[in-house]
Amino acid sequence: MNITKTTWSFILAMLCAVTAVVAQSTITGNVKDAQGETVLGVNVVLKGTEKGTVTDFDGNYTIANVPDGAYTLVASGLGYDNFTKKITVNSAKLVIDFVMKENAESLDAIIVTGVTNPKAKIESSVSVTTLRTETIAQSAPRTTAEIFRTIPGIRSESSGGEGNSNISVRGVPISSGGSKYVQIQEDGLPVLLYGDISFATADIFTRFDSNVARIEAIRGGSASTQTSNAPGGIINIISKTGKSEGGVIGTTFGANYDSFRTDFAYGTEIADDLYIHAGGFYRVGEGIRDAGFTANNGGQFKLSLMKEFEKGSVRVYGKYLNDRAIAYLPAPIQVSGTNSNPTWEDAPNFDATTGSLHTPNLTQTLRLGPDGEPSRGDVTDGMNPVSTSLGIAANFDLGNGYKVSNNGRFSSNNGAFVSPFPSQVGTGSVIADSFGTGSSLQFTDGSPVAANSLVARIHMFDVELENFNNFMNDIKLSKSYNNLDITLGYFKSIQNISMNWSWNSYLQEVRGENARLINAFDSTGSPLSENGLYAYGTPFWGNLARNYDTQYNVSAPYLNIALEASEKLNFDASVRFDNGKVDGTFSGGVESAIDINNDGVISAPEQAVFSVDNASPTNVNYDYDYFSYSLGINYKLQDRQAVFARYSRGAAAKADRILFSGLDYQNSDRINALDFLNQAEIGYKQGFDNGAIYVTGFYSKTTEQAGFEATNPDLIIDNDYQSFGVELEGSYRMDDFTIRGAVTYTNASLESGDNEGNAPRRQPDFIYNLIPSYNFGVEKQNSIGLSFIGQTKAFAQDTNELIMPGFVIVNGFVNVGITKNLNANLSANNIFDTLGITESEEGSIVEGQTNFLRARALPGRSISLGLTYQF
């Protein structure tokens, strides 16, 4: 009996053992990164168990003898976000391949901007920020310039619409407009050679869409020697190549404003080691302010083909951009109180956050072109860049430590910039008196304009961007010796600047929607204007008709040496020599009586038509040259902890900003074509398992000479500046909650001129952003987040009288995963409709009374809905 029981017990135990063995499985797979490369050293584990492994050299992994059941597979690796997937094991071999997403905040993330050879952040002695598309979406940006607001050290005045933004870095001034010391690049080459060209800033020719893989931004550091005219920093928009297969199609429309946009993109491998990526967008609508017409209409298409070889790659890429985007210029605003404690609020009948001086009653402007022929400018064109680009990038490993790379691109650029600028805002009686004693104002329907109603004197910025073609090419040869890398490079660029200014003057009521035009009459009742137009020119500014036809030819050899003194210590030094040759002509204006509208009568405005004086051009033929250098050191304290220091000197050359008058443009020794910038910085980098922190102290000194500002013809900028401060940037992830943020403190001052010792205009002490987000749902398919973007108070002008208050703009988003690949999105920008003033034409007010100023305010609350399918 006992023997029988023992036998059956043994048989039962064997059956259980066999069952246990049978009910076990093997999990295998392959791991790649977003570029399609296999990833070595990724930890793959089953959460809550001791089962796990590490990927091999080919990215493969195997977890054997896994009992049946439900598990959570977790993969982690330095420089990548954790990958998590719920799985069910059921006695069958399970194959799970997946892609690891690069963690832009990780110190192991590779950067390519501002360095001669790609390297990890932990080894780089520059201040760099990487923004992925997912990170960018969290701040709910409406324009490219709004994306730049979240980069520490960068002050992006994004109140101008899709372009024409003022972008500065680390207290270096915005003396005229655009991004003079910061260069905007696409795929490592400048969009335009100069960032502050009047009415043709680089961001006008740049659009963010689903073609973008990431944005890298460096401040200071090696920017002085890695490109021309960018001593303050580089913002590089890097495109997708198709190595990571997949696509997206999405539609976004305004919930409380008129806008409809469709985005699409797709990339894949079409043959062995041959990759394609294509995509773009199209957008149409009135926009986020009341214009009264379709103000945004256009889009972009980009295409990339890349072939990889055993020891290199060749990529051919192209872009076609044709976009009409409304340009928002300063508008009326009411200010009372004192200069040190002002109250900023809406002017009567004009909402500062939703109103615009655009009106359907003024969509065409008649002008004389550069050849003296009448033509019409279309105000609905706004900022209308038309750009066709073709580029080729190649890099090869030549063996024996030699590498060569070349990146070249030709762009055919033209278009228009048409937008109303208020040269004066005053009551009807004040404006009427400016036309002479006894003069009066009437709306175009004949009804009188009340003496106390607000009237705007409009100068229509009507600029034809005739030829802004450019060619950019950067070639470099590198040689590696054990712990020493030497790179010799040569940058070549040819930039055309050909444009025509044909500005007219109008009168219109101050009203945020459907403003009516106004005519002026003299004391005898004779008309001084026609349908609101009172001058073919800008007599209130002394008339500014102009034509530019110039070319800038820049050659810049450069040398970089990088030494890895030990596993922890590395040095790099670089030097660059820029030589620019400028030739061409520019012309001012001439006054004459012309029957422009061909009605057979010389009206009052036609008696003094101001047009380009083609008979008296000014010849331009001068050279400039300058040396730039940068020295850096980086020391790794631990695997994820490092300190660095750097000193740099570079310059930004001026283009059209000095082509005005008073200089000998054929004498290279008499041309103040250069503004120099010296910078020092010291930084600390610390990585954690779930985040990173960066702290950088900086010092900048700028020597700037004579640049012209179009909106104030009497103002020639000639100042020296100094600033010091601290940048703090960090991110941290706690399970499904992530928080990112940055704050920059800047103490800046003018070091010369009548305002010596004052703070530069529009420069706050603090700029900051804080972006928390949370993922939720069974598959973490849903997310919600906020962004807080703000600055402290700043002075309106260098005189340091009128204060522009500080502000915080709160944005938010909600993403809902409807299915695995279909997502719905709700985004809100400026949720609390905050009044944020970014610039003011006036530098002071009359205290104790109501003043009407001209200022640019950030747009008000805008809500958009979107539906996106990823495949």
mmCIF file of C-alpha atoms in Angstrom, residues 341-537:
data_model
loop_
_atom_site.group_PDB
_atom_site.id
_atom_site.type_symbol
_atom_site.label_atom_id
_atom_site.label_comp_id
_atom_site.label_asym_id
_atom_site.label_seq_id
_atom_site.Cartn_x
_atom_site.Cartn_y
_atom_site.Cartn_z
ATOM 1 C CA ASN A 341 4.091 102.206 -12.215
ATOM 2 C CA PRO A 342 2.001 102.345 -15.393
ATOM 3 C CA THR A 343 -1.373 100.801 -16.088
ATOM 4 C CA TRP A 344 -1.517 99.144 -19.514
ATOM 5 C CA GLU A 345 -4.985 98.412 -20.886
ATOM 6 C CA ASP A 346 -7.068 98.277 -24.028
ATOM 7 C CA ALA A 347 -7.524 101.467 -26.007
ATOM 8 C CA PRO A 348 -11.169 102.428 -26.735
ATOM 9 C CA ASN A 349 -12.692 100.086 -29.353
ATOM 10 C CA PHE A 350 -9.468 98.097 -29.604
ATOM 11 C CA ASP A 351 -8.662 94.826 -27.780
ATOM 12 C CA ALA A 352 -4.880 94.554 -27.466
ATOM 13 C CA THR A 353 -4.894 90.740 -27.448
ATOM 14 C CA THR A 354 -7.310 90.137 -30.356
ATOM 15 C CA GLY A 355 -7.343 93.362 -32.378
ATOM 16 C CA SER A 356 -5.300 94.237 -35.441
ATOM 17 C CA LEU A 357 -4.871 97.347 -37.550
ATOM 18 C CA HIS A 358 -5.614 95.199 -40.586
ATOM 19 C CA THR A 359 -9.018 95.877 -42.078
ATOM 20 C CA PRO A 360 -10.974 94.584 -45.100
ATOM 21 C CA ASN A 361 -11.352 98.242 -46.090
ATOM 22 C CA LEU A 362 -7.620 98.440 -46.894
ATOM 23 C CA THR A 363 -6.365 95.358 -48.734
ATOM 24 C CA GLN A 364 -4.739 97.013 -51.764
ATOM 25 C CA THR A 365 -2.083 99.713 -51.934
ATOM 26 C CA LEU A 366 -1.034 101.463 -55.143
ATOM 27 C CA ARG A 367 2.656 102.212 -55.629
ATOM 28 C CA LEU A 368 5.370 103.009 -58.108
ATOM 29 C CA GLY A 369 7.737 100.080 -58.472
ATOM 30 C CA PRO A 370 11.542 100.321 -58.694
ATOM 31 C CA ASP A 371 11.299 100.893 -62.459
ATOM 32 C CA GLY A 372 8.704 103.658 -62.113
ATOM 33 C CA GLU A 373 5.751 101.517 -63.210
ATOM 34 C CA PRO A 374 2.486 101.643 -61.194
ATOM 35 C CA SER A 375 1.562 98.382 -59.485
ATOM 36 C CA ARG A 376 -0.499 97.167 -56.572
ATOM 37 C CA GLY A 377 0.651 95.764 -53.284
ATOM 38 C CA ASP A 378 -1.645 93.184 -51.716
ATOM 39 C CA VAL A 379 -2.020 93.702 -47.963
ATOM 40 C CA THR A 380 -3.436 90.167 -47.648
ATOM 41 C CA ASP A 381 -0.005 88.828 -48.681
ATOM 42 C CA GLY A 382 1.398 89.835 -45.291
ATOM 43 C CA MET A 383 4.674 87.996 -44.922
ATOM 44 C CA ASN A 384 4.818 85.971 -48.127
ATOM 45 C CA PRO A 385 8.033 83.931 -48.382
ATOM 46 C CA VAL A 386 8.503 81.927 -51.565
ATOM 47 C CA SER A 387 11.487 79.629 -51.166
ATOM 48 C CA THR A 388 12.731 76.722 -53.260
ATOM 49 C CA SER A 389 15.784 74.950 -51.832
ATOM 50 C CA LEU A 390 17.899 72.041 -52.948
ATOM 51 C CA GLY A 391 20.708 70.647 -50.820
ATOM 52 C CA ILE A 392 23.128 67.754 -50.606
ATOM 53 C CA ALA A 393 24.930 66.471 -47.523
ATOM 54 C CA ALA A 394 27.603 63.768 -47.615
ATOM 55 C CA ASN A 395 30.033 62.269 -45.131
ATOM 56 C CA PHE A 396 32.566 59.468 -45.506
ATOM 57 C CA ASP A 397 35.099 57.655 -43.408
ATOM 58 C CA LEU A 398 38.241 57.630 -45.557
ATOM 59 C CA GLY A 399 40.175 55.288 -43.297
ATOM 60 C CA ASN A 400 43.351 55.872 -41.285
ATOM 61 C CA GLY A 401 41.457 58.294 -39.058
ATOM 62 C CA TYR A 402 40.343 60.603 -41.889
ATOM 63 C CA LYS A 403 36.730 61.752 -42.331
ATOM 64 C CA VAL A 404 35.278 64.195 -44.825
ATOM 65 C CA SER A 405 31.861 65.839 -44.893
ATOM 66 C CA ASN A 406 30.183 68.422 -47.085
ATOM 67 C CA ASN A 407 26.834 70.150 -46.679
ATOM 68 C CA GLY A 408 25.692 72.478 -49.445
ATOM 69 C CA ARG A 409 22.407 74.125 -50.366
ATOM 70 C CA PHE A 410 21.045 76.611 -52.901
ATOM 71 C CA SER A 411 17.871 78.526 -52.091
ATOM 72 C CA SER A 412 15.827 80.695 -54.411
ATOM 73 C CA ASN A 413 14.083 83.184 -52.105
ATOM 74 C CA ASN A 414 11.656 85.985 -52.861
ATOM 75 C CA GLY A 415 8.285 87.264 -51.740
ATOM 76 C CA ALA A 416 6.719 90.249 -50.015
ATOM 77 C CA PHE A 417 6.180 91.953 -46.685
ATOM 78 C CA VAL A 418 3.047 94.131 -46.504
ATOM 79 C CA SER A 419 1.553 95.312 -43.229
ATOM 80 C CA PRO A 420 0.177 98.514 -41.640
ATOM 81 C CA PHE A 421 2.368 100.312 -39.108
ATOM 82 C CA PRO A 422 0.938 103.087 -36.884
ATOM 83 C CA SER A 423 3.283 106.048 -37.124
ATOM 84 C CA GLN A 424 0.954 108.064 -34.872
ATOM 85 C CA VAL A 425 -2.129 107.452 -32.736
ATOM 86 C CA GLY A 426 -4.117 110.473 -31.560
ATOM 87 C CA THR A 427 -7.538 111.985 -31.232
ATOM 88 C CA GLY A 428 -9.385 113.158 -34.305
ATOM 89 C CA SER A 429 -8.704 116.788 -33.436
ATOM 90 C CA VAL A 430 -4.950 116.246 -33.027
ATOM 91 C CA ILE A 431 -4.650 114.379 -36.330
ATOM 92 C CA ALA A 432 -6.790 116.961 -38.137
ATOM 93 C CA ASP A 433 -4.654 119.845 -36.857
ATOM 94 C CA SER A 434 -1.530 118.120 -38.186
ATOM 95 C CA PHE A 435 -2.850 118.824 -41.710
ATOM 96 C CA GLY A 436 -3.108 122.548 -41.005
ATOM 97 C CA THR A 437 -5.301 124.940 -39.058
ATOM 98 C CA GLY A 438 -8.966 124.458 -39.789
ATOM 99 C CA SER A 439 -8.540 121.024 -41.363
ATOM 100 C CA SER A 440 -11.162 118.343 -40.728
ATOM 101 C CA LEU A 441 -11.611 114.592 -40.984
ATOM 102 C CA GLN A 442 -14.431 112.548 -42.491
ATOM 103 C CA PHE A 443 -15.027 108.854 -42.965
ATOM 104 C CA THR A 444 -15.081 107.811 -46.618
ATOM 105 C CA ASP A 445 -18.897 107.744 -46.501
ATOM 106 C CA GLY A 446 -18.867 111.488 -45.703
ATOM 107 C CA SER A 447 -19.780 111.310 -42.019
ATOM 108 C CA PRO A 448 -17.620 113.427 -39.682
ATOM 109 C CA VAL A 449 -14.972 111.980 -37.359
ATOM 110 C CA ALA A 450 -15.556 112.995 -33.746
ATOM 111 C CA ALA A 451 -12.863 115.202 -32.262
ATOM 112 C CA ASN A 452 -12.243 112.806 -29.338
ATOM 113 C CA SER A 453 -12.306 109.521 -31.285
ATOM 114 C CA LEU A 454 -8.999 107.746 -31.877
ATOM 115 C CA VAL A 455 -7.370 107.902 -35.289
ATOM 116 C CA ALA A 456 -4.268 106.082 -36.533
ATOM 117 C CA ARG A 457 -1.864 107.510 -39.077
ATOM 118 C CA ILE A 458 -0.835 104.386 -41.006
ATOM 119 C CA HIS A 459 2.415 103.875 -42.872
ATOM 120 C CA MET A 460 1.901 100.848 -45.069
ATOM 121 C CA PHE A 461 5.097 98.806 -45.052
ATOM 122 C CA ASP A 462 4.955 97.619 -48.651
ATOM 123 C CA VAL A 463 8.181 95.755 -49.392
ATOM 124 C CA GLU A 464 8.883 93.624 -52.441
ATOM 125 C CA LEU A 465 11.449 90.939 -51.572
ATOM 126 C CA GLU A 466 12.753 90.588 -55.095
ATOM 127 C CA ASN A 467 15.856 88.416 -54.760
ATOM 128 C CA PHE A 468 17.123 86.856 -51.548
ATOM 129 C CA ASN A 469 18.745 83.869 -53.221
ATOM 130 C CA ASN A 470 21.639 82.302 -51.379
ATOM 131 C CA PHE A 471 24.185 79.540 -51.684
ATOM 132 C CA MET A 472 25.658 77.952 -48.560
ATOM 133 C CA ASN A 473 28.359 75.298 -48.412
ATOM 134 C CA ASP A 474 30.333 73.903 -45.489
ATOM 135 C CA ILE A 475 33.080 71.340 -46.127
ATOM 136 C CA LYS A 476 35.375 69.880 -43.491
ATOM 137 C CA LEU A 477 38.122 67.293 -43.259
ATOM 138 C CA SER A 478 38.901 65.611 -39.928
ATOM 139 C CA LYS A 479 41.835 63.527 -38.801
ATOM 140 C CA SER A 480 41.903 61.475 -35.582
ATOM 141 C CA TYR A 481 45.104 60.543 -33.752
ATOM 142 C CA ASN A 482 44.446 58.363 -30.723
ATOM 143 C CA ASN A 483 43.189 61.104 -28.374
ATOM 144 C CA LEU A 484 43.489 64.088 -30.733
ATOM 145 C CA ASP A 485 41.012 65.239 -33.411
ATOM 146 C CA ILE A 486 41.878 67.973 -35.902
ATOM 147 C CA THR A 487 39.246 69.442 -38.225
ATOM 148 C CA LEU A 488 39.884 71.862 -41.060
ATOM 149 C CA GLY A 489 36.821 73.439 -42.638
ATOM 150 C CA TYR A 490 35.788 76.012 -45.223
ATOM 151 C CA PHE A 491 32.450 77.830 -45.318
ATOM 152 C CA LYS A 492 31.297 79.634 -48.459
ATOM 153 C CA SER A 493 28.187 81.742 -48.871
ATOM 154 C CA ILE A 494 26.701 84.116 -51.420
ATOM 155 C CA GLN A 495 23.654 86.061 -50.251
ATOM 156 C CA ASN A 496 21.617 88.429 -52.436
ATOM 157 C CA ILE A 497 19.612 91.256 -50.894
ATOM 158 C CA SER A 498 17.367 92.896 -53.458
ATOM 159 C CA MET A 499 14.212 94.608 -52.245
ATOM 160 C CA ASN A 500 12.051 97.634 -52.916
ATOM 161 C CA TRP A 501 10.277 99.852 -50.366
ATOM 162 C CA SER A 502 7.180 101.642 -51.718
ATOM 163 C CA TRP A 503 5.368 102.967 -48.672
ATOM 164 C CA ASN A 504 2.126 104.940 -48.620
ATOM 165 C CA SER A 505 0.321 106.803 -45.837
ATOM 166 C CA TYR A 506 -3.322 106.390 -44.791
ATOM 167 C CA LEU A 507 -5.729 107.489 -42.084
ATOM 168 C CA GLN A 508 -8.067 105.031 -40.395
ATOM 169 C CA GLU A 509 -10.081 104.813 -37.223
ATOM 170 C CA VAL A 510 -8.758 102.859 -34.256
ATOM 171 C CA ARG A 511 -11.043 99.869 -34.191
ATOM 172 C CA GLY A 512 -10.103 96.242 -33.714
ATOM 173 C CA GLU A 513 -12.425 94.983 -36.415
ATOM 174 C CA ASN A 514 -13.488 96.403 -39.794
ATOM 175 C CA ALA A 515 -11.834 99.791 -39.211
ATOM 176 C CA ARG A 516 -13.040 102.495 -41.599
ATOM 177 C CA LEU A 517 -10.744 104.689 -43.667
ATOM 178 C CA ILE A 518 -10.699 108.453 -43.126
ATOM 179 C CA ASN A 519 -10.190 111.392 -45.499
ATOM 180 C CA ALA A 520 -8.661 114.754 -44.616
ATOM 181 C CA PHE A 521 -9.872 118.162 -45.855
ATOM 182 C CA ASP A 522 -8.241 121.566 -45.599
ATOM 183 C CA SER A 523 -9.885 124.672 -44.139
ATOM 184 C CA THR A 524 -11.657 125.392 -47.441
ATOM 185 C CA GLY A 525 -13.083 121.889 -47.652
ATOM 186 C CA SER A 526 -10.761 120.774 -50.427
ATOM 187 C CA PRO A 527 -9.774 117.087 -50.195
ATOM 188 C CA LEU A 528 -6.257 116.252 -49.053
ATOM 189 C CA SER A 529 -6.658 112.492 -49.504
ATOM 190 C CA GLU A 530 -8.394 109.843 -51.602
ATOM 191 C CA ASN A 531 -10.183 106.915 -49.983
ATOM 192 C CA GLY A 532 -7.996 107.227 -46.896
ATOM 193 C CA LEU A 533 -4.674 107.644 -48.744
ATOM 194 C CA TYR A 534 -3.153 111.037 -48.033
ATOM 195 C CA ALA A 535 0.408 110.513 -49.318
ATOM 196 C CA TYR A 536 2.311 108.383 -51.806
ATOM 197 C CA GLY A 537 5.226 108.157 -49.407
#
